[in-house]
XYZ file of C-alpha atoms in Angstrom:
725
model
C 0.003 -0.019 -0.078
C 2.877 2.443 0.843
C 4.612 1.933 -2.556
C 1.274 2.023 -4.586
C 0.293 5.295 -2.853
C 3.545 6.864 -3.386
C 4.042 5.839 -6.895
C 0.407 6.960 -7.681
C 1.283 10.592 -6.758
C 5.063 10.750 -7.790
C 7.175 9.576 -10.752
C 9.432 6.546 -10.249
C 12.630 8.426 -10.253
C 11.523 10.122 -7.181
C 11.347 6.853 -5.205
C 15.061 6.915 -4.379
C 14.785 10.417 -2.839
C 11.898 9.164 -0.638
C 13.950 6.220 0.459
C 16.901 8.459 1.377
C 14.652 10.948 3.301
C 12.956 7.970 5.123
C 16.446 6.479 5.979
C 17.829 9.867 7.385
C 14.644 10.371 9.626
C 14.991 6.844 10.847
C 18.733 7.423 11.893
C 17.636 10.346 13.857
C 14.928 8.286 15.620
C 17.277 5.345 16.406
C 19.994 7.514 17.947
C 17.346 8.628 20.316
C 15.945 5.223 21.033
C 18.479 3.945 23.524
C 17.249 6.557 25.977
C 13.805 4.670 25.808
C 14.746 1.070 25.252
C 17.283 0.893 28.229
C 14.500 2.245 30.568
C 11.299 0.675 29.196
C 11.124 -2.939 28.615
C 9.789 -4.166 25.126
C 6.784 -5.664 26.872
C 5.794 -2.121 27.764
C 7.010 -0.358 24.888
C 5.216 -2.540 22.182
C 1.615 -1.607 22.839
C 2.619 2.081 22.975
C 4.135 1.851 19.539
C 1.066 -0.053 18.022
C -1.367 2.526 19.472
C 0.661 5.515 18.337
C 1.051 3.968 14.701
C -2.767 3.506 14.502
C -3.383 7.096 15.552
C -0.772 8.371 13.123
C -2.231 6.578 10.117
C -5.694 8.049 11.117
C -4.288 11.610 11.062
C -2.411 10.795 7.538
C -5.775 9.841 5.979
C -7.092 13.172 6.997
C -3.914 14.893 5.558
C -4.295 12.993 2.272
C -7.991 14.419 1.846
C -6.396 17.873 1.905
C -3.336 17.195 -0.010
C -2.613 13.795 -1.842
C 1.022 14.323 -2.349
C 1.655 15.368 1.268
C -0.445 12.489 2.644
C 1.618 9.971 0.409
C 4.851 11.309 1.694
C 3.459 11.105 5.369
C 2.379 7.598 4.905
C 5.578 6.490 3.139
C 7.836 8.135 6.024
C 5.569 6.570 8.754
C 5.685 3.057 7.277
C 9.358 3.303 6.627
C 10.311 4.776 10.117
C 7.785 3.250 12.619
C 7.245 -0.251 11.237
C 10.935 -1.213 11.637
C 10.908 0.000 15.172
C 7.758 -1.939 15.917
C 9.331 -5.006 14.358
C 12.577 -4.784 16.226
C 10.852 -4.228 19.544
C 8.584 -7.240 18.893
C 11.658 -9.511 18.332
C 13.396 -8.058 21.337
C 10.439 -9.216 23.523
C 10.786 -12.629 21.959
C 14.471 -13.234 22.261
C 14.258 -11.965 25.832
C 11.540 -14.442 26.576
C 13.161 -17.642 25.484
C 16.654 -19.176 26.163
C 18.636 -20.035 22.932
C 17.621 -23.583 22.713
C 13.786 -23.091 23.455
C 14.081 -20.033 20.899
C 14.840 -22.250 17.922
C 11.428 -24.019 18.312
C 9.311 -21.085 19.339
C 10.787 -18.605 16.863
C 9.806 -20.888 13.960
C 6.165 -21.090 15.131
C 5.994 -17.222 15.608
C 7.616 -16.615 12.343
C 4.822 -18.989 10.777
C 2.306 -16.746 12.340
C 3.758 -13.686 10.791
C 3.861 -15.208 7.302
C 0.265 -16.401 7.831
C -0.583 -12.589 8.570
C 1.203 -11.739 5.374
C -0.935 -14.065 3.370
C -4.086 -12.739 4.982
C -2.889 -8.977 4.480
C -2.012 -9.586 0.821
C -5.460 -11.111 0.189
C -7.045 -8.164 1.885
C -4.948 -5.530 0.087
C -5.754 -7.314 -3.289
C -9.527 -7.405 -2.665
C -9.386 -3.619 -1.438
C -7.880 -2.565 -4.769
C -10.952 -3.644 -6.589
C -13.480 -2.376 -3.913
C -11.994 0.768 -2.467
C -9.730 3.496 -3.423
C -6.011 3.423 -2.588
C -6.392 6.185 0.150
C -9.043 4.293 1.848
C -6.635 1.347 2.468
C -4.681 3.607 4.992
C -7.649 3.208 7.442
C -7.485 -0.476 6.983
C -3.891 -0.561 7.900
C -4.807 1.526 11.032
C -7.352 -0.974 11.924
C -4.613 -3.775 11.832
C -2.421 -1.653 14.242
C -5.385 -1.584 16.682
C -5.779 -5.204 16.473
C -2.021 -5.728 17.269
C -2.407 -3.332 20.204
C -5.085 -5.393 21.678
C -3.181 -8.563 21.014
C -0.171 -7.149 23.064
C -2.582 -6.376 25.971
C -3.816 -9.880 25.935
C -0.304 -11.258 26.237
C 0.455 -8.951 29.077
C -2.609 -10.040 31.089
C -1.530 -13.747 30.528
C 1.780 -13.178 32.039
C 4.042 -13.208 29.020
C 7.117 -11.861 30.801
C 10.795 -12.383 30.001
C 12.580 -15.074 31.574
C 15.138 -13.599 34.116
C 18.695 -13.562 32.711
C 21.647 -13.688 35.103
C 23.504 -11.146 33.110
C 20.626 -8.513 33.233
C 21.370 -5.289 34.819
C 24.627 -4.258 36.490
C 26.242 -7.737 35.872
C 25.973 -7.186 32.116
C 28.209 -4.259 32.412
C 30.888 -6.467 34.107
C 30.790 -9.078 31.435
C 34.382 -9.490 30.190
C 33.143 -10.324 26.513
C 30.987 -7.075 26.111
C 32.746 -3.738 26.657
C 30.864 -1.552 29.363
C 30.290 1.276 26.981
C 27.664 2.903 29.091
C 30.112 3.543 32.010
C 31.637 6.948 31.961
C 35.318 7.450 32.603
C 36.277 8.722 35.980
C 35.392 12.544 36.082
C 34.053 12.556 32.667
C 30.400 13.062 31.867
C 28.428 10.020 30.680
C 28.156 9.783 26.892
C 24.620 10.224 25.410
C 22.842 6.785 25.022
C 22.995 6.845 21.205
C 26.756 7.683 21.219
C 27.292 5.024 23.876
C 25.268 2.396 21.900
C 27.389 3.445 18.655
C 30.532 2.864 20.638
C 29.450 -0.498 21.988
C 28.681 -1.664 18.376
C 31.966 -0.439 17.185
C 34.015 -2.112 20.080
C 32.282 -5.509 20.130
C 32.987 -7.633 17.017
C 29.701 -9.684 17.299
C 27.600 -6.618 17.237
C 29.849 -4.924 14.727
C 29.355 -7.792 12.253
C 25.850 -7.959 12.933
C 25.413 -4.336 11.938
C 27.473 -4.781 8.738
C 25.395 -7.838 7.765
C 22.281 -5.631 8.271
C 23.704 -2.700 6.374
C 24.809 -4.856 3.344
C 21.472 -6.598 3.227
C 19.510 -3.361 3.194
C 21.598 -1.896 0.335
C 20.959 -5.138 -1.626
C 17.246 -4.931 -0.983
C 16.947 -1.251 -1.913
C 18.644 -1.814 -5.278
C 16.368 -4.866 -6.148
C 13.410 -2.816 -4.721
C 13.984 -0.005 -7.202
C 14.594 -2.298 -10.135
C 11.369 -4.067 -9.473
C 9.513 -0.731 -9.210
C 10.936 0.577 -12.528
C 9.969 -2.648 -14.383
C 6.354 -2.660 -12.810
C 5.694 1.006 -13.747
C 7.140 0.324 -17.182
C 4.867 -2.573 -18.018
C 1.572 -1.746 -15.986
C 1.539 1.983 -15.716
C 0.100 3.645 -12.495
C -3.088 3.410 -10.507
C -5.224 0.362 -9.477
C -3.317 -1.988 -11.832
C 0.009 -1.177 -9.890
C -1.757 -1.671 -6.565
C -3.163 -4.960 -7.783
C 0.302 -6.052 -8.939
C 2.004 -5.148 -5.546
C -0.845 -6.744 -3.779
C -0.460 -9.998 -5.618
C 3.271 -10.102 -5.523
C 3.151 -9.560 -1.716
C 0.468 -12.263 -1.581
C 2.682 -14.749 -3.533
C 5.611 -14.044 -1.438
C 3.619 -14.357 1.692
C 2.131 -17.780 0.626
C 5.402 -19.251 -0.528
C 6.892 -17.926 2.656
C 4.235 -19.616 4.708
C 4.808 -22.946 2.700
C 8.601 -22.643 3.532
C 7.940 -21.817 7.162
C 5.351 -24.705 7.831
C 7.321 -27.448 5.834
C 10.992 -26.555 6.799
C 10.867 -23.846 9.447
C 11.081 -25.765 12.765
C 13.143 -28.591 11.304
C 15.621 -26.178 9.583
C 16.089 -24.123 12.803
C 16.678 -27.160 14.874
C 18.917 -29.153 12.570
C 20.831 -26.773 10.342
C 23.523 -24.328 11.632
C 22.389 -20.623 11.837
C 25.294 -19.637 9.555
C 23.765 -21.790 6.869
C 20.497 -19.838 6.862
C 22.350 -16.579 6.920
C 24.707 -17.792 3.902
C 21.597 -18.955 1.674
C 20.349 -15.343 1.135
C 23.475 -14.143 -0.747
C 23.429 -17.421 -2.714
C 19.779 -16.723 -3.607
C 20.719 -13.145 -4.892
C 23.688 -14.537 -6.862
C 21.812 -17.114 -8.751
C 18.784 -14.634 -9.262
C 21.034 -11.847 -10.269
C 22.471 -14.028 -13.004
C 18.979 -14.990 -14.146
C 17.958 -11.344 -14.303
C 21.011 -10.281 -16.249
C 20.535 -13.076 -18.814
C 16.722 -12.638 -19.154
C 15.818 -8.958 -18.236
C 12.292 -8.107 -17.550
C 9.480 -7.913 -14.985
C 9.220 -11.809 -14.583
C 12.887 -12.401 -13.843
C 13.157 -9.454 -11.574
C 9.982 -10.297 -9.681
C 11.369 -13.944 -9.344
C 14.694 -12.482 -7.886
C 13.189 -10.050 -5.491
C 10.497 -12.440 -4.434
C 13.037 -15.186 -3.598
C 15.242 -12.800 -1.714
C 12.081 -11.477 0.345
C 10.935 -15.091 0.844
C 14.191 -16.272 2.608
C 14.826 -12.904 4.316
C 11.348 -12.898 5.843
C 11.497 -16.620 7.052
C 14.539 -18.571 7.659
C 17.063 -15.695 7.533
C 15.072 -13.504 9.881
C 14.597 -16.322 12.479
C 18.213 -17.266 12.306
C 19.324 -13.473 12.683
C 17.002 -13.030 15.644
C 18.438 -16.151 17.291
C 21.707 -14.646 17.093
C 20.866 -12.079 19.670
C 19.885 -14.646 22.385
C 23.279 -14.832 24.161
C 23.967 -11.096 24.199
C 23.453 -9.478 27.638
C 20.029 -7.846 27.785
C 21.321 -4.373 28.845
C 23.552 -4.331 25.549
C 20.737 -5.858 23.431
C 18.246 -3.341 24.442
C 20.639 -0.470 23.793
C 21.761 -1.550 20.419
C 19.322 -3.819 18.739
C 17.169 -0.997 17.356
C 20.424 0.868 16.313
C 21.531 -2.184 14.197
C 18.113 -3.320 13.029
C 16.818 0.175 12.015
C 19.934 2.473 12.017
C 22.139 0.261 9.943
C 19.291 -0.942 7.948
C 18.657 2.616 6.931
C 22.255 3.414 6.423
C 22.406 0.536 3.914
C 19.201 1.798 2.357
C 20.717 5.322 2.000
C 23.834 3.707 0.302
C 21.630 1.865 -2.058
C 19.500 5.004 -2.813
C 22.636 7.066 -3.544
C 24.078 4.399 -5.902
C 20.646 4.247 -7.567
C 20.354 8.085 -7.906
C 23.823 7.888 -9.497
C 22.763 5.407 -12.037
C 19.638 7.432 -12.846
C 21.623 10.624 -13.203
C 23.937 9.362 -15.634
C 21.528 6.837 -17.475
C 17.800 6.944 -17.942
C 15.877 4.998 -15.243
C 14.104 2.996 -17.932
C 17.238 2.140 -19.704
C 18.064 -1.486 -19.813
C 21.785 -0.636 -18.882
C 20.885 1.049 -15.679
C 18.921 -2.008 -14.596
C 21.840 -4.343 -15.588
C 24.261 -2.108 -13.398
C 21.988 -2.048 -10.456
C 21.463 -5.861 -10.682
C 25.332 -6.225 -11.017
C 25.859 -4.085 -7.803
C 23.268 -6.222 -5.922
C 25.204 -9.313 -6.897
C 28.453 -7.695 -5.363
C 26.670 -6.758 -2.279
C 25.799 -10.367 -1.888
C 29.221 -11.366 -2.294
C 30.181 -9.032 0.283
C 28.130 -10.582 2.955
C 29.490 -14.142 2.601
C 32.814 -13.433 4.835
C 30.611 -11.759 7.351
C 28.564 -15.004 7.773
C 31.661 -17.018 8.727
C 32.807 -14.504 11.203
C 29.196 -14.200 12.764
C 29.198 -18.016 13.361
C 32.495 -17.627 15.200
C 31.094 -14.735 17.236
C 27.855 -16.581 18.101
C 29.809 -19.658 19.387
C 32.022 -17.291 21.509
C 28.872 -15.388 22.854
C 27.336 -18.619 23.895
C 30.545 -19.734 25.716
C 30.706 -16.418 27.510
C 27.040 -16.653 28.466
C 27.727 -20.261 29.914
C 30.547 -18.973 31.967
C 28.596 -16.131 33.327
C 25.652 -18.257 34.189
C 27.917 -20.694 35.843
C 29.676 -17.835 37.906
C 26.177 -16.646 38.871
C 24.340 -19.690 39.702
C 26.022 -22.959 39.272
C 28.328 -24.654 41.633
C 31.843 -23.991 40.777
C 33.136 -27.303 41.989
C 33.381 -30.034 39.482
C 30.588 -32.654 39.362
C 32.944 -35.623 39.477
C 33.981 -37.604 42.542
C 36.271 -35.477 44.770
C 39.611 -37.051 45.940
C 38.432 -37.453 49.689
C 35.473 -39.570 48.762
C 37.655 -42.186 46.869
C 37.988 -44.281 50.082
C 34.126 -44.228 50.300
C 34.076 -45.484 46.685
C 36.463 -48.299 47.536
C 34.220 -49.355 50.469
C 31.293 -49.125 48.174
C 32.898 -51.189 45.473
C 33.916 -53.822 48.090
C 30.545 -54.158 49.730
C 28.639 -54.602 46.469
C 31.226 -57.073 45.381
C 30.324 -59.089 48.325
C 26.533 -58.886 47.217
C 27.504 -59.839 43.534
C 31.142 -60.764 42.929
C 30.399 -61.465 39.132
C 33.003 -59.372 37.050
C 30.610 -57.354 34.920
C 30.764 -53.859 33.678
C 29.949 -52.407 37.072
C 33.724 -52.877 37.768
C 33.103 -54.305 41.339
C 35.226 -57.377 41.392
C 38.913 -57.573 42.513
C 41.642 -59.884 41.035
C 43.948 -61.858 43.031
C 47.257 -60.303 44.236
C 50.538 -61.280 42.086
C 52.869 -63.870 43.863
C 55.746 -61.870 45.160
C 57.892 -64.861 45.843
C 60.443 -64.178 43.148
C 60.754 -60.475 43.831
C 64.153 -59.145 45.214
C 64.527 -58.252 48.725
C 63.523 -54.537 48.301
C 60.309 -55.844 46.717
C 59.956 -58.273 49.703
C 59.601 -55.209 51.863
C 56.954 -53.802 49.592
C 54.953 -56.914 49.581
C 55.516 -57.891 53.250
C 52.963 -58.124 56.032
C 54.377 -55.022 57.827
C 52.429 -52.120 56.306
C 54.563 -49.542 57.820
C 57.633 -51.225 56.321
C 55.929 -51.186 52.878
C 55.151 -47.677 53.234
C 58.640 -46.679 54.164
C 59.984 -48.600 51.249
C 57.727 -46.774 48.784
C 58.662 -43.393 50.325
C 62.296 -44.206 49.540
C 61.695 -44.872 45.853
C 62.825 -42.192 43.696
C 63.084 -41.396 39.933
C 66.255 -43.472 39.497
C 64.622 -46.515 41.235
C 62.429 -47.204 38.317
C 63.341 -50.820 38.281
C 61.005 -51.258 41.152
C 58.069 -49.630 39.118
C 56.489 -52.922 38.364
C 55.916 -53.980 42.039
C 54.946 -50.495 42.837
C 52.225 -50.485 40.204
C 50.897 -53.928 41.626
C 50.621 -52.265 44.944
C 48.015 -49.814 43.653
C 45.437 -52.642 44.369
C 46.456 -52.751 47.934
C 44.134 -50.674 50.044
C 46.666 -49.700 52.850
C 49.441 -48.520 50.770
C 47.953 -47.409 47.510
C 48.405 -43.785 48.096
C 52.046 -44.181 48.962
C 52.388 -46.306 45.688
C 50.896 -43.591 43.729
C 53.219 -40.968 45.093
C 56.246 -43.229 44.381
C 55.063 -43.591 40.787
C 54.558 -39.910 40.272
C 58.116 -39.456 41.508
C 59.350 -41.933 39.002
C 57.719 -39.693 36.236
C 58.072 -40.035 32.522
C 60.538 -42.905 32.361
C 58.066 -45.346 33.490
C 55.142 -44.196 31.139
C 55.303 -47.293 29.029
C 54.881 -49.534 32.099
C 51.991 -47.670 33.211
C 50.213 -47.764 29.891
C 50.848 -51.510 29.608
C 49.326 -52.029 33.159
C 46.323 -49.739 32.416
C 45.352 -51.567 29.044
C 46.247 -55.030 30.099
C 42.971 -56.858 30.521
C 44.652 -59.532 32.637
C 45.929 -57.010 35.116
C 44.082 -56.377 38.360
C 41.147 -54.208 37.667
C 41.711 -51.744 40.734
C 45.293 -51.327 39.313
C 44.047 -50.422 35.945
C 41.582 -47.820 37.221
C 44.095 -46.193 39.360
C 46.656 -45.770 36.751
C 45.128 -42.934 34.609
C 45.459 -40.235 37.467
C 49.170 -40.951 37.637
C 49.660 -40.622 33.858
C 47.836 -37.291 34.050
C 50.746 -36.048 36.201
C 53.355 -36.722 33.618
C 51.964 -35.387 30.258
C 53.510 -36.550 27.181
C 52.109 -37.634 23.774
C 52.971 -41.292 24.696
C 50.848 -41.085 27.925
C 48.039 -39.246 25.826
C 47.980 -42.005 23.282
C 47.834 -44.674 26.086
C 44.899 -42.888 27.875
C 43.203 -42.771 24.484
C 43.563 -46.539 24.006
C 41.895 -47.046 27.473
C 38.713 -45.073 26.277
C 37.798 -48.220 24.329
C 38.369 -50.490 27.357
C 35.839 -53.196 28.212
C 35.490 -51.874 31.751
C 33.624 -48.651 32.142
C 35.615 -47.707 35.360
C 38.806 -47.773 33.270
C 37.218 -45.732 30.541
C 35.797 -43.252 33.107
C 39.246 -42.787 34.831
C 41.089 -42.567 31.430
C 38.675 -39.780 30.185
C 39.116 -37.680 33.231
C 42.879 -38.024 33.166
C 43.107 -37.395 29.529
C 40.864 -34.204 29.718
C 43.103 -32.828 32.683
C 46.365 -33.594 30.703
C 45.025 -31.681 27.573
C 44.114 -28.770 29.625
C 47.639 -28.459 31.352
C 49.867 -29.383 28.441
C 50.237 -27.892 25.122
C 51.177 -29.585 21.759
C 49.414 -32.790 22.567
C 47.054 -34.039 19.877
C 44.308 -36.573 19.479
C 43.275 -37.650 16.140
C 39.610 -35.803 15.447
C 38.256 -38.715 13.513
C 39.307 -41.431 16.188
C 37.952 -39.373 19.135
C 34.542 -38.784 17.318
C 34.316 -42.531 16.703
C 35.198 -43.259 20.224
C 32.503 -40.982 21.437
C 30.006 -42.531 19.000
C 30.986 -45.947 20.510
C 30.596 -44.715 23.864
C 27.146 -43.280 23.267
C 26.027 -46.574 21.946
C 27.111 -48.253 25.051
C 25.423 -45.813 27.232
C 22.218 -45.902 25.250
C 22.211 -49.646 25.389
C 22.772 -49.568 29.068
C 20.099 -47.108 29.741
C 17.566 -48.901 27.434
C 18.105 -52.077 29.511
C 16.920 -50.241 32.594
C 13.404 -49.297 33.551
C 12.675 -45.745 34.913
C 11.473 -47.343 38.074
C 15.131 -48.554 38.618
C 16.440 -45.045 38.631
C 13.830 -43.452 40.913
C 12.311 -44.034 44.316
C 13.448 -44.348 47.750
C 13.454 -47.845 48.464
C 16.231 -48.969 46.083
C 17.917 -52.240 46.144
C 21.649 -51.825 46.662
C 22.627 -52.886 43.169
C 19.940 -50.274 41.840
C 21.726 -47.458 43.729
C 24.977 -48.474 42.167
C 23.172 -48.708 38.752
C 21.732 -45.150 39.121
C 25.274 -43.746 40.049
C 26.632 -45.632 36.904
C 24.249 -43.802 34.774
C 25.070 -40.575 36.126
C 28.931 -41.018 35.880
C 28.292 -42.412 32.307
C 26.899 -39.156 31.208
C 29.768 -37.312 32.955
C 32.217 -39.597 31.063
C 30.651 -38.657 27.706
C 30.984 -34.939 28.442
C 34.543 -35.522 29.525
C 35.046 -37.026 26.059
C 33.290 -34.095 24.374
C 35.589 -31.741 26.255
C 38.601 -33.765 24.721
C 37.117 -33.270 21.302
C 36.303 -29.696 21.631
C 39.178 -28.596 23.586
C 36.854 -26.273 25.614
C 36.135 -25.869 29.251
C 32.577 -24.644 28.195
C 31.651 -28.318 27.653
C 32.162 -28.929 31.330
C 30.051 -25.946 32.097
C 27.433 -27.241 29.785
C 27.224 -30.631 31.738
C 26.790 -28.597 35.095
C 24.117 -26.562 33.480
C 22.125 -29.458 32.320
C 22.111 -30.836 35.747
C 20.504 -27.705 36.954
C 16.886 -26.448 37.026
C 17.630 -23.059 35.439
C 15.891 -23.235 32.146
C 17.891 -20.471 30.489
C 21.216 -21.991 31.464
C 20.034 -25.316 30.312
C 18.801 -23.913 26.926
C 22.098 -22.092 26.337
C 23.952 -25.375 26.946
C 21.903 -27.304 24.442
C 22.237 -24.481 21.893
C 26.082 -24.405 22.266
C 26.237 -28.024 21.853
C 23.932 -28.180 18.941
C 26.189 -25.280 17.277
C 29.672 -26.818 17.886
C 29.115 -30.575 17.651
C 29.296 -32.581 14.352
C 25.828 -33.344 13.125
C 26.121 -37.217 13.228
C 27.549 -36.931 16.907
C 24.958 -34.444 17.960
C 22.127 -36.593 16.570
C 23.444 -39.710 18.535
C 23.850 -37.786 21.718
C 20.418 -36.144 21.809
C 18.344 -38.906 22.836
C 20.518 -39.292 25.976
C 20.017 -35.562 26.904
C 16.395 -35.104 26.343
C 14.971 -31.620 26.181
C 12.300 -31.399 28.881
C 14.129 -32.108 32.199
C 17.704 -32.002 33.626
C 19.934 -34.939 33.367
C 20.313 -37.306 36.308
C 22.715 -35.537 38.806
C 26.259 -36.867 39.364
C 26.505 -37.716 43.173
C 29.770 -38.307 45.208
C 30.420 -41.819 46.356
C 29.730 -40.992 49.969
C 26.115 -40.079 49.112
C 25.640 -43.312 47.042
C 27.013 -45.256 50.123
C 24.561 -43.579 52.394
C 21.841 -44.739 50.058
C 23.257 -48.151 49.998
C 23.194 -48.456 53.806
C 19.693 -47.134 54.081
C 18.572 -49.679 51.316
C 20.239 -52.471 53.343
C 18.531 -51.234 56.580
C 15.202 -51.808 54.934
C 15.805 -55.563 54.822
C 18.041 -56.516 52.002
C 20.343 -59.229 52.861
C 23.849 -58.702 51.485
C 24.349 -62.391 51.241
C 21.497 -63.158 48.940
C 20.328 -61.840 45.598
C 17.611 -59.250 45.489
C 14.115 -60.211 44.139
C 14.676 -58.042 41.200
C 18.364 -57.987 40.343
C 19.608 -55.178 38.300
C 20.008 -56.096 34.543
C 23.508 -56.846 33.490
C 24.764 -53.903 31.594
C 26.593 -54.456 28.332
C 30.204 -53.771 28.324
């Protein structure tokens, strides 16, 4: 309606001037917007904007009755300036309401509602073009704004409020990733909100790249819009035919957008990387531009402009809005309107200036001017491709920072794994359960027999003698040069009274005994207790040989060995530089572990993981599931080389919906697709993962279960299923 009303009162070569004027006015508005957006939430601001827009359209209809040209200008400026502000405020409300992972589902549904509204609006405008005059459609548009005003009030009454964000308010200014642009220097006056917002956009790479993407896209759209307007006026003339064309064009775009949104919207958002959706748009323009240059005319231009609008209004818009979800709310509110509207209008001004230059030197209806403008649109599309790659890296970094801030604000800083002081409790637990069920299955509860020490030399006899204090003294005397005694010391790791002294002795011997430690760890005939206690020792002597040995242990038949090796390898890679793990092999190792864990979980019933009156082996089984998930995340940290993965695990164990959603979104973004799809069923999307509990707590549950009547010398009535190795 805006374009038809303007082109019915002015010539087509006046359109770039109107576009430039609207853009300049928009820039003035958005520079003042941070004053409002940092003080009034989108939830409160949105109904004010809809109500003011409806009142303004009514006044513009009265102005049109007095002066058609003045009324057409007023409507053009109104729609060009106010509508983008309404749109960015609406999406600010949405991406503050949902966490990054939930937003992928909900944004697709909301965008589908928007495309459905576009279909209904296109039908209404097309019918209005045959029933009422063009100026009368202004009141129709005012009525739609009134309906939106009422819908926002209904949402407010139903409690549609943003989810609290740990980085909202003063904490957002302390974020290490986003510069505190709103803080004035000591003794200096605070900058104006608009200037502070510009400074923040300039200093933060993520926001700067978003702004460049918006500006390039706006310049591209303005060029295509002008070429389409020229072609339409040249072939259809002015008046009702022009309104009918634009109405049908908008209707076709809306219908195809709706089909795309319904068929692919949610699946595309959840399965496809956001960078792909951003990169498809320049690809569409490149192909469509080539078609327009090869076959010039209204049809090819309409196809190009329509394809660009369809993707921009659906998948591109949804992906673009999701990029804002990990940004602190204070910075988002201050800069989003500036980026969405200000840089959009800056790009539009650039496109209008280029268009006016082409029109000045060549007639606007000359095919050469249209070919030049199409070529420039293709160049703008090419310029956005490097931005897409940088934005993907920025988005992942922002998710990591959001996870760290959430962890610092709410999550327990202690690692969820078993602390060192509880290892004795775990030994007691394993021993007591071994007495209940001594079968050497994957629970890792059985002990192998001690090696016969008869053939060992005299010093080794001290190590294996009945005198515990004498054995400890012998272990304390072992130094790096005494590595010939490494073999007996390794065997003493299975002896509860001296295993700590044996660990200290082996650590002192250091790197020269790495091969012996690795051999003991991966030897299936070696005492199981020895094998699971070797990995922490290897973690203290980092080397490529030790890392390779720990990696081999990740495929061991015993879970406890895999679990210990995963923790040790993760710590080693964090502390030592230059160590490498083959990417393809660790991915395959994780896939194998996921398959084992899924088979283990499938063999269990939900009732065996819940409830107060748990049989002793069921308690251990529940703990095994918890540590199995922890082990998977340790392997993911080895793959990705990022501490954020460990934070993800803690977030998934909490009840904080935003922290959990951020963790899921981070994993979905950084993990290879096959690995992500295999892992997802183990994570679920509706409730936190089973928590990882220390051995002391598991032992207390075991004691309570035995007090309820379980006989440790008999099998339980419902034995825990033997898990697959």
